[in-house]
Amino acid sequence: MLSVEALTAGYGRIPVVSDISMEVEAGRITAVLGANGAGKTTLVKALGGLIRPMAGRVLIAGRDITGADPSTATRAGVRLLLDGHRVFPDLSVHDNLKIAAITTGSRREFELLCDEYFEVFPILKQKRKDYARTLSGGQQQILALTQALLCQPKVLLCDEPSIGIAQALIPTILKELRNFASRGGAVVLVEQQIQMSLKVSDTALVMDRGSIRLSGLASDLMSDDRIRKIYMGN
Amino acid sequence: MISMSRLCPYAFALSQILVVAGAAPASAQDKEPITMGVLLPLTGFGAPVAEAGRIGIELAVKELNEAGGIDGRQINIVIADDQSDASIAVNEVKRLVHQAGIDVLIGSAVSQNNLAILPVLNEAKIPSISLSGAQTLTTEAGPYHFSLFVNAEFQSIAMVDYAKNVLNAQSAAVIADAGAQGKFAAEALKRDMEAAGIRHTGTQEYAYRATDLTPQLLSLKRGDPETLFVFPSTGEDAGTILKTLEDIGWEVNVTGNWSMSGLAGPILQIAGPDAFRNTIGLNYTAFTYCPDDTAATPYEGFVKRAQDFAGDRFSRVSQNLSAIFYESVMVYNAAVQGTGGDMSGPAIAQWIEANISSYSGMFDDLVASPTNHFLAGPRTLTAVHPDRQRPGGMFERIDCQ
Amino acid sequence: MAYELAIIFVRGLGLGAIYSLIALSFNVVYMSSGILNFAQGNILVLAGLLAALLSPPEVSVSLWLVLMLVVGCMLTLAVAAQGAMTLAPLRSSTEQHSWLVSTMAVSVIIGASILIVQGPFAVTAPYPFPGVRILGVRTPFAYLAVTALLVLCFVALQLFLRRTRTGVAISALAQDLELARATGLRVRLLQVVSFGISGAILGVTGFVAAPVISIAPDSGISYILSGFIAAVIGGMGNLYGALVGGPIVGVMAMSSAYLFGGEFQNLVLLTLLVAVLMVRPQGLFGRMSTRHV
């Protein structure tokens, strides 16, 4: 679904990740693991178009979107869910959803799509008219996730969706990611927490200092001692 | 030339000093010609003044050359453009002095430019006659510099004189702009009215081109003065003041400065024809008339000759300003004749200081002294009706019978 | 004295309405891009100049209304184009600041063009409505017209920013630019649209207020200053703040000239600005928030 070939990206002239190649399959959750500063966020920002890559290629279903800005990337099917449960604080929940549904044409279509997610997350329906800033961190993350899903992406890039939200809500979010994958979507899940991520994903890769050091099936990696070593900086 | 240079002022800046006139036949003249530098803001905000200046200067030089030149020497004009900018003015004057070798400079028409170029002229001891009324142009700053333009000090004397002797005003208020000239005028007016025994009821200032002067005028109205001294620098400001007086319904006698008549065009445009009902302005006596006058004045003669000389160009410029530039050349002519051909700055300055009061041309009653080089004294000016004009920029005097 | 202050209050409100409209226009662009368009003062003056050049001496009300729309449209397009050019070299309008120079440059270019076309003199625009007597004092109708225009623009902007998809998206840019990009909003396009809206506001304001603004090559700077102070006092990026900030500036400027003298006008305004920045840096209506960029 998403092919990355020899990607190098960073800020200004300084590369943060270099020579990354990976395949993200439809229907699967791919975990990107690594310690703080390993380059995970830079990688997904480059894939989502927020950072222009310095070298390499990004293809979505065979279409080259290298260097495309996010408005093109999202319409091609790659949507980045930023970390930190970010939503538009001074817009209502409804307006947050409305502007996120960039690929939906008619109002009717939008309402139908919303209703689907209101069933999954009834809290959004309840707080539909409230300002997003009045929501809790977890509720905001649910809103942000729904925003991302509303543009009906092929590939969903999730940057640390578990950070800053109540522990009790994490399973709800991970479950929805699994649902998305089971409907044929591809998920890239960036996380620091190893066990939790490996449990929910199908495949995983481990990054350190801007490169991929290890990859494989999540179930295999679960018992692999090398992950811990990489985390320890070795 | 002007329109081209307006399109590309910077290309023009690099270019040049234009040798324009004075290509009179180098006939039997055995004396060397006089090189007269002319520094004008041909481009930039001073451009309309420059056009008036060029016509006046070129006409004066043409007439003098045809009459045999100054002291038997033909005059060559070298024109430079200061682009209304002081730093460019300095460069251009250096060029005029060191490369063109000028004997005298007419200009500039921009006050701050004059202040900037004086050191160059002082060092070379070259006399200059400018069109500037700024009080900062003292005889120390420019020992060889003179101006025929009205300054604030003499306008103030003339205004207070009118208020005292014609209006018999016992009290007065002052409104002037916040520029250096306006601030100086406000001080001078306060001082002169005190000396004349007129009670000062208030002073207000405003920023150039303020669009609403209601608060200032309402505040002055509180003092209930018998006349209001108005000292604007632009016609727009003068117009706004008169219009606001009408708006707030304050029928006070307005005693205005030179701008009030000299810039009557834009004032009328803003304030309408009724605005001048209670208003007088100042102007050069030379530019005035009484309805019963029959004999043509020297100024009328000038206007006719300038019309023949420059045609349509002349009808588009301020004809008064053109005449002042013309007269500047004539004053220089008188000075060179007076010194017996000595054209150095000190000699010219000394002659003007000692003898200008006996000069008789378009302007009379000129004044000068070792401490004053503004030649247009209080008696060169007179009170006029700004709205009563004859063609050529002639104003009806107040003191007509 | 109370009577005179009442007169000054009325005129201060009228003048303040112009400052409010400039502040609104500031805010629309600032919200979407973080850019302060310093060319706004001269754009306003340009609209006034167009009013003076296009209107025949005895302009009828219907022709005046048509011309107002024409000038509004012209400046909408012109300022949108300015916006596109300002944004073109920027990867991020909040992290790079070349707009400081480019908006100033546009201001200088407009001023110089007015000087070439019109000369250094101020011009006056014909107006189809005579002055009206308020409190016994003839008041230019333009003050009333521009006050009505302010109310209209404010309401229209509120509706636009809350009800329409484009408007909501522009509000979103103001709240979190990176999130807006990640969401897939067409950020550049929205920013250019907001420049266009600001041009529409300035164009119509300059046209309607033409008789009471100074239409001269060098007067743009005073409008920029007053409009900016109004925007900062009210709270940068806040529409209510702009609505209230303008009249505060207008009334303060006029009454300080009346009470203390014209030379104190700027002093009082700048003191007010400094005081607000010290006590309430976010402005009267601004909310402290961490803005993600």
PDB file of C-alpha atoms in Angstrom, chain A residues 1-4 22-26 47 58-61 65 78 155 157 186 188:
ATOM      1  CA  MET A   1       0.000   0.000   0.000  1.00  0.00           C
ATOM      2  CA  LEU A   2       2.651   2.500   1.089  1.00  0.00           C
ATOM      3  CA  SER A   3       6.183   2.025  -0.214  1.00  0.00           C
ATOM      4  CA  VAL A   4       9.087   3.998   1.118  1.00  0.00           C
ATOM      5  CA  MET A  22       9.812   0.069   4.260  1.00  0.00           C
ATOM      6  CA  GLU A  23       6.559  -1.443   3.017  1.00  0.00           C
ATOM      7  CA  VAL A  24       3.273  -0.830   4.769  1.00  0.00           C
ATOM      8  CA  GLU A  25       0.669  -3.470   3.905  1.00  0.00           C
ATOM      9  CA  ALA A  26      -3.072  -2.942   3.658  1.00  0.00           C
ATOM     10  CA  LEU A  47       5.439  10.506   4.864  1.00  0.00           C
ATOM     11  CA  VAL A  58       7.214   7.742  -1.180  1.00  0.00           C
ATOM     12  CA  LEU A  59       4.554   5.849  -3.142  1.00  0.00           C
ATOM     13  CA  ILE A  60       0.933   5.293  -2.207  1.00  0.00           C
ATOM     14  CA  ALA A  61      -0.662   2.449  -4.145  1.00  0.00           C
ATOM     15  CA  ILE A  65       3.717  11.522  -3.641  1.00  0.00           C
ATOM     16  CA  VAL A  78      -2.087   9.350   3.462  1.00  0.00           C
ATOM     17  CA  VAL A 155      -2.919   4.818   5.160  1.00  0.00           C
ATOM     18  CA  LEU A 157      -0.077   7.484  10.304  1.00  0.00           C
ATOM     19  CA  ALA A 186      -3.037   0.399   6.580  1.00  0.00           C
ATOM     20  CA  VAL A 188       1.521   3.035  10.900  1.00  0.00           C
TER      21      VAL A 188
END
